[in-house]
Coordinates of N, CA and C in Angstrom, one line a residue:
X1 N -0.2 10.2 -25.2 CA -0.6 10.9 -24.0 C -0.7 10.0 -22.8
X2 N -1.3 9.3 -23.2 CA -1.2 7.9 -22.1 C -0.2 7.8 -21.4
X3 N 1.3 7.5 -22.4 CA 2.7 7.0 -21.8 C 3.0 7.9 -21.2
X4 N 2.8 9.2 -21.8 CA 3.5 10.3 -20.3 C 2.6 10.2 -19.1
X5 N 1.1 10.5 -19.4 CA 0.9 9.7 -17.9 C 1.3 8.5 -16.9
X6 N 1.4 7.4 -17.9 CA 2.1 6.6 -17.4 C 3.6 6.6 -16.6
X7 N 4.4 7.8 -17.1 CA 5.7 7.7 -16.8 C 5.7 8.8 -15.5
X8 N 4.7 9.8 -15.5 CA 4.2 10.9 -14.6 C 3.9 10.1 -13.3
X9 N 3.4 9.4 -13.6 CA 2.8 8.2 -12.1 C 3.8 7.8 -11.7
X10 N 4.7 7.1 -12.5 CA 5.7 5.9 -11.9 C 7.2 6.5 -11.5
X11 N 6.7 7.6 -12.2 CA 7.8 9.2 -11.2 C 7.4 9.5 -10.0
X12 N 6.4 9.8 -10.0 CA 5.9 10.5 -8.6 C 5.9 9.1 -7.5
X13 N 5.3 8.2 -8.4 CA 5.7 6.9 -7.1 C 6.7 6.9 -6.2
X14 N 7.6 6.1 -7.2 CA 9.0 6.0 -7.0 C 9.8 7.1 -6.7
X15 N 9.6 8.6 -6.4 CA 9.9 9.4 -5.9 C 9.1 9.8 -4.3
X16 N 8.1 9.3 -4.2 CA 7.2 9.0 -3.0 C 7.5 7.9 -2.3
X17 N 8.3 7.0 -2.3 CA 8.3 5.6 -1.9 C 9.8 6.1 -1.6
X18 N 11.2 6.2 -2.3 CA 12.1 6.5 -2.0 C 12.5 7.9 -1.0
X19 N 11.8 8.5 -0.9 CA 12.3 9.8 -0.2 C 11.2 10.4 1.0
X20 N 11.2 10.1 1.9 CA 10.7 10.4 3.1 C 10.9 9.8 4.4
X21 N 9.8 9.3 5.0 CA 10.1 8.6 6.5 C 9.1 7.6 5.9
X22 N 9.8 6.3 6.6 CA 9.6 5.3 6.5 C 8.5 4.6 7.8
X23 N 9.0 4.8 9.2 CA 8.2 4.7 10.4 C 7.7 6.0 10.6
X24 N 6.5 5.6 10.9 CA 5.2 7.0 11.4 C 4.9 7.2 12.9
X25 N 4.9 8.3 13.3 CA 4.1 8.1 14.9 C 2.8 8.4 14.6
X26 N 2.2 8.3 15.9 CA 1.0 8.9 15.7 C 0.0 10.1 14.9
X27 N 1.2 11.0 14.9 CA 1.2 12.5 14.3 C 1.0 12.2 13.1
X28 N 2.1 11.3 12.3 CA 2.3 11.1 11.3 C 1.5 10.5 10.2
X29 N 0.7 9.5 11.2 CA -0.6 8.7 11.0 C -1.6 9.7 10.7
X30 N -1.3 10.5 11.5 CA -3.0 11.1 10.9 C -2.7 12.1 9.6
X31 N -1.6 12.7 9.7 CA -1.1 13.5 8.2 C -1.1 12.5 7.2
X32 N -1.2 11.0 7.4 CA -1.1 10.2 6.1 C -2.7 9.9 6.2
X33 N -3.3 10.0 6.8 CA -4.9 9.5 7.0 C -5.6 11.1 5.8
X34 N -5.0 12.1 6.6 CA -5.5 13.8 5.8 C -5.0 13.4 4.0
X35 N -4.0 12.6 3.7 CA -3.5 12.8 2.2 C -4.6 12.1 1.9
X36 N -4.9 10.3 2.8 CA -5.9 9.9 1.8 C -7.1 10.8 1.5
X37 N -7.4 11.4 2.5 CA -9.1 11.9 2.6 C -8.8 13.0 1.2
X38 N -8.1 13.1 1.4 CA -7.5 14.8 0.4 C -7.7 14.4 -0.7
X39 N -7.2 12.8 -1.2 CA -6.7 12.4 -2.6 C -8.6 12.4 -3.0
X40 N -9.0 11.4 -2.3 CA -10.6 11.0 -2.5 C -11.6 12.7 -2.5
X41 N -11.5 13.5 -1.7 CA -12.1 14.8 -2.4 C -11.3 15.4 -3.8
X42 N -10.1 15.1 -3.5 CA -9.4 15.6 -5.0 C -10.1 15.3 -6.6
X43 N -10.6 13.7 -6.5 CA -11.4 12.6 -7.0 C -12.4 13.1 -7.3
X44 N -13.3 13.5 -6.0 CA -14.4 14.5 -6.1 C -14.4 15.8 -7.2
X45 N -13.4 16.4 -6.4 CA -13.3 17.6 -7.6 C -12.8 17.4 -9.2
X46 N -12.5 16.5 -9.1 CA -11.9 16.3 -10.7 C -12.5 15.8 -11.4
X47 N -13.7 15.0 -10.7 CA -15.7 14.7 -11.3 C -15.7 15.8 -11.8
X48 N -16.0 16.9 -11.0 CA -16.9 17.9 -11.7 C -16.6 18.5 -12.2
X49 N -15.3 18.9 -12.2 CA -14.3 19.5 -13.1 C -14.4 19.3 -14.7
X50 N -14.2 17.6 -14.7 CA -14.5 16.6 -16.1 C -15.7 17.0 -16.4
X51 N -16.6 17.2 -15.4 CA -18.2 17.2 -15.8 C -18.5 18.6 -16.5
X52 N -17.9 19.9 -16.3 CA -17.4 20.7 -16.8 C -17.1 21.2 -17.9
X53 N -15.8 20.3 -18.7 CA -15.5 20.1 -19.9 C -16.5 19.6 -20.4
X54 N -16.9 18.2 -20.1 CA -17.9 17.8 -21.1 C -19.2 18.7 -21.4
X55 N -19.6 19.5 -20.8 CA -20.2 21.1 -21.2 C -19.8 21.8 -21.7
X56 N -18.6 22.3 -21.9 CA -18.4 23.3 -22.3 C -17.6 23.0 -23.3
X57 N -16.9 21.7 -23.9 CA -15.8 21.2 -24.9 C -16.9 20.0 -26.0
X58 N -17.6 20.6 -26.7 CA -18.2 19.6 -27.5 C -17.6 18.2 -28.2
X59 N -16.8 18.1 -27.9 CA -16.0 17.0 -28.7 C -15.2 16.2 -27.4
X60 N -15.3 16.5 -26.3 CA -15.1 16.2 -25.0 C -16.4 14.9 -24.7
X61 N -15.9 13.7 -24.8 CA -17.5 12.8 -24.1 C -17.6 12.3 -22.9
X62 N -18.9 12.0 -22.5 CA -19.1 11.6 -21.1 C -17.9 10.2 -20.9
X63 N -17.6 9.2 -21.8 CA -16.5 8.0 -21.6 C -15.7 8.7 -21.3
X64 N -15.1 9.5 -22.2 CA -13.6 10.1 -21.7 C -13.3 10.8 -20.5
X65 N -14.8 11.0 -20.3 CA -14.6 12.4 -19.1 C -14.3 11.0 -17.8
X66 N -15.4 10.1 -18.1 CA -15.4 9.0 -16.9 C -14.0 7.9 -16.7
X67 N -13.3 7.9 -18.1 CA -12.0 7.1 -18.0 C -11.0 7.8 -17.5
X68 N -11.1 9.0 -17.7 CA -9.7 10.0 -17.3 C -10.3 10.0 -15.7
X69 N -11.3 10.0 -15.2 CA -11.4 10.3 -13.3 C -11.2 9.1 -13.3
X70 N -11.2 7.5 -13.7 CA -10.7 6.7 -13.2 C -9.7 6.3 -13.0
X71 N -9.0 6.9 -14.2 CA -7.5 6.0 -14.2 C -6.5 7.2 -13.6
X72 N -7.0 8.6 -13.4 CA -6.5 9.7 -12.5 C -6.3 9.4 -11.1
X73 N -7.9 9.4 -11.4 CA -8.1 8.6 -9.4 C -7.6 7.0 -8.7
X74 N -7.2 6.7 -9.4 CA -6.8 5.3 -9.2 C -5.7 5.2 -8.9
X75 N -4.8 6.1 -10.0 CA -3.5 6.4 -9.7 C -3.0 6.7 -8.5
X76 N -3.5 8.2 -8.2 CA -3.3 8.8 -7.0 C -4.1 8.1 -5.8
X77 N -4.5 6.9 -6.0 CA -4.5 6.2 -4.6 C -3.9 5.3 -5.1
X78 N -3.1 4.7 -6.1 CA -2.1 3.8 -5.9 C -0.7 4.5 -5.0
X79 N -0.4 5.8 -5.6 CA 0.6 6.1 -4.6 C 0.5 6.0 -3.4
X80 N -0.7 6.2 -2.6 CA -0.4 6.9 -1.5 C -0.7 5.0 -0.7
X81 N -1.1 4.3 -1.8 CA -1.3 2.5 -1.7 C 0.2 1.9 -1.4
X82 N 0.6 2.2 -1.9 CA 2.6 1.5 -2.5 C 3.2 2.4 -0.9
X83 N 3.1 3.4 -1.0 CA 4.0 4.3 0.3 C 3.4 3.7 1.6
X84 N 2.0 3.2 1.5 CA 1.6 2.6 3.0 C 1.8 1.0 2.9
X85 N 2.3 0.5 1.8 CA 2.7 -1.0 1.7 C 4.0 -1.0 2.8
X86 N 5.1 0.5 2.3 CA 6.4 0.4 2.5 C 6.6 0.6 4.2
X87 N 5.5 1.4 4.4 CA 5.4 1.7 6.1 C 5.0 0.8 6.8
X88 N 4.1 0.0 6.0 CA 3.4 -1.4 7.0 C 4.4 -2.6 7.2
X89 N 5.5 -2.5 5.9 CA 6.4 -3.6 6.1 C 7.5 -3.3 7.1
X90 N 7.9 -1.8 7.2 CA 9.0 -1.2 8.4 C 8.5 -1.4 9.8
X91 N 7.0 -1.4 9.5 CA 6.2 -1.6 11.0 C 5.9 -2.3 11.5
X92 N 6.0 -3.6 10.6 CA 5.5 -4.9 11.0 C 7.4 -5.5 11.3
X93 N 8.1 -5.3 10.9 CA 9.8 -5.2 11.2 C 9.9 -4.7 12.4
X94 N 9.6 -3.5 12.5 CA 10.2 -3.1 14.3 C 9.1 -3.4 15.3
X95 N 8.0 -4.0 15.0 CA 7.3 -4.5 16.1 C 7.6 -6.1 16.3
X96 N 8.2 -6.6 15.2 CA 8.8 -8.0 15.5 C 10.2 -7.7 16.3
X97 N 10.9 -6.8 16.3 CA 12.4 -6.3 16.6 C 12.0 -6.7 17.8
X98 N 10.9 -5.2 18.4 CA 10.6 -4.9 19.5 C 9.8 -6.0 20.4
X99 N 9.7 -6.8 20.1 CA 9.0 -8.0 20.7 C 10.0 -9.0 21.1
X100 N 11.1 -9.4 20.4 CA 12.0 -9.8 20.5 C 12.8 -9.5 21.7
X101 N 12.9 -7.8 21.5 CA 13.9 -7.3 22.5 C 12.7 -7.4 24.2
X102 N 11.8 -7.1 23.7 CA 10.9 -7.2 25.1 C 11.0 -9.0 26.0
X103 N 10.6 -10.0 25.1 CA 10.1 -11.0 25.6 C 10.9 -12.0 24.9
X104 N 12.3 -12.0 24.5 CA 13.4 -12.8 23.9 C 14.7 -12.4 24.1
X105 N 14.6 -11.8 25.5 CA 16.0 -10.8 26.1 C 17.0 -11.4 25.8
X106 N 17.2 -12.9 26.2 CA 18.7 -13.6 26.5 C 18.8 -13.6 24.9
X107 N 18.1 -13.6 24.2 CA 18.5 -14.1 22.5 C 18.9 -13.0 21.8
X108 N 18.5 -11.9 22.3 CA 18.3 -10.8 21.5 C 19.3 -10.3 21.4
X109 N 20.1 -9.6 22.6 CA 21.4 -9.8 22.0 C 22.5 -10.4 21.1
X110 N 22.3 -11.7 21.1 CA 22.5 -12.4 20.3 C 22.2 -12.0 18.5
X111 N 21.0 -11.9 18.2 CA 19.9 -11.8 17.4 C 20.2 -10.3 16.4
X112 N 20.5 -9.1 17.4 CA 20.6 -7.8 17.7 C 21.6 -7.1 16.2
X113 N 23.0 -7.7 16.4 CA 24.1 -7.5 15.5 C 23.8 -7.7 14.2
X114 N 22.8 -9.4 14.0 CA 22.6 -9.8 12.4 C 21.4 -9.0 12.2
X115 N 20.6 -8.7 12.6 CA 19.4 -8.0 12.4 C 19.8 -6.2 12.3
X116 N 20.6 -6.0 12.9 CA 21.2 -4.5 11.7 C 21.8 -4.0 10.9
X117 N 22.4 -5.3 10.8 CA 23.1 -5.4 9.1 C 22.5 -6.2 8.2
X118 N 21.1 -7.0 8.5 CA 20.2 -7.1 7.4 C 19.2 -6.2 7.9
X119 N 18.4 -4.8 8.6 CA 17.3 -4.3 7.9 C 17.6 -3.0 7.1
X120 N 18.8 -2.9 6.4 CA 18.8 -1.3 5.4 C 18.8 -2.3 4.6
X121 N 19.6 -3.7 4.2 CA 19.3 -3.8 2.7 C 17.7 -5.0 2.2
X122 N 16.9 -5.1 3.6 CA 16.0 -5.6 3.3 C 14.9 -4.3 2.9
X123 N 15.0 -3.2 3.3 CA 14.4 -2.2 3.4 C 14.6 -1.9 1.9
X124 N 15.9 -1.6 1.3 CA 15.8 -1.2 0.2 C 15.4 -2.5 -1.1
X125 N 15.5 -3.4 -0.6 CA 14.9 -4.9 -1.4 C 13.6 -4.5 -1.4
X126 N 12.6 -4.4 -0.1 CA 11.1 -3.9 -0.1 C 11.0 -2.5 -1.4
X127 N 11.5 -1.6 -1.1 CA 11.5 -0.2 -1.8 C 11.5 -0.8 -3.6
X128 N 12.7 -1.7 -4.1 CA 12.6 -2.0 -5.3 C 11.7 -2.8 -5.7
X129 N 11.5 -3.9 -4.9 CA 10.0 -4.8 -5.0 C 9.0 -4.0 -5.3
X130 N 8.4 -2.6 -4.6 CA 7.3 -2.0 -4.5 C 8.1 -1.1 -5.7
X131 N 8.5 -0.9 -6.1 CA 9.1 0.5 -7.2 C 8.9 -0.4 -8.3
X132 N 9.3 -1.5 -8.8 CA 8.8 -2.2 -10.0 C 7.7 -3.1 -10.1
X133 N 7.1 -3.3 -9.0 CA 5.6 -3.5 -9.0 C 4.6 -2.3 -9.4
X134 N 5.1 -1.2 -9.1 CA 4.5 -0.4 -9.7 C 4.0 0.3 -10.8
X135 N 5.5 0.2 -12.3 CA 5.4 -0.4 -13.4 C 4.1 -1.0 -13.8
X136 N 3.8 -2.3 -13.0 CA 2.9 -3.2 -13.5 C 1.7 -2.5 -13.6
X137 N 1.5 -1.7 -11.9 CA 0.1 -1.6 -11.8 C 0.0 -0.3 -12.7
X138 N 0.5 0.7 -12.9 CA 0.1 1.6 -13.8 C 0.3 0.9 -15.2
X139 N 0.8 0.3 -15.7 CA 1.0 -0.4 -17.0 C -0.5 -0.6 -17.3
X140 N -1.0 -1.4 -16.6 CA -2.4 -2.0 -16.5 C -3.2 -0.9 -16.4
X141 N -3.0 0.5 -15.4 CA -3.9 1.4 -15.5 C -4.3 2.4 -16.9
X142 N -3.0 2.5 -17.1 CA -2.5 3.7 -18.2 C -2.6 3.1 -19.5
X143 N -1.8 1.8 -19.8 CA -1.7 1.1 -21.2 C -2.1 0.3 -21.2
X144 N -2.9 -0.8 -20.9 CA -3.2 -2.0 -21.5 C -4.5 -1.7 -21.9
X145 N -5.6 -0.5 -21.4 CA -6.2 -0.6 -22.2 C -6.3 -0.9 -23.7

């Protein structure tokens, strides 16, 4: 049961990390600000939920009830951890672009050509780095117990 959780996560990740927008505006910031708050009440409700079963499911124990909200909840803020890894490194990229092009004008042109044909496959180098790091950390969440 584990391993399918485990493979449930590292689906959803890696399907969250690969397929969306990579730079955020403002707007976007706060829609990613509402998922965390969302995941952490989600956390909440899936306490009492657990707390629930162990009432009502006699063979249901207070460990299991407490290991499944952590390694649930932990999960679901690793994703939404990994997808703001992937946005912080696009953003830390085009604010060095953009700093360049502001206050390194004569170079930048220069600079301009090799820097867009290396950031798609540094982008997707990040994406794999963070997609099989991920592996790890659910490995450790899910199975090593």
């Amino acid at each position: 049961m584990k391993f399918i959780a485990f493979l449930f996560f590292w689906i959803v990740t890696v399907y969250y990390v690969w397929n969306g927008k990579d730079f955020y505006n403002k707007k976007e910031w706060a829609g990613f600000g509402k998922k965390f708050v969302g995941v952490l009440v989600g956390i909440v409700v899936l306490a009492f939920a657990l707390k629930g079963l162990v009432l009502a499911i006699p063979g249901f124990s207070n460990d299991l009830a407490g290991d499944l909200m952590e390694e649930i909840g932990i999960s679901f803020i690793f994703i939404l951890g990994i997808k703001f890894m992937i946005i912080m490194i696009c953003t830390l990229f085009s604010g060095i672009v953009g700093f360049q092009k502001k206050y390194n004008a004569d170079n930048y042109a220069r600079i301009s050509p090799t820097a867009s044909k290396l950031v798609p496959g540094m982008l997707i180098f990040a994406k794999c780095v963070v997609s099989l790091g991920s592996i790890v950390i659910y490995y450790g969440i899910w199975l090593a117990n």
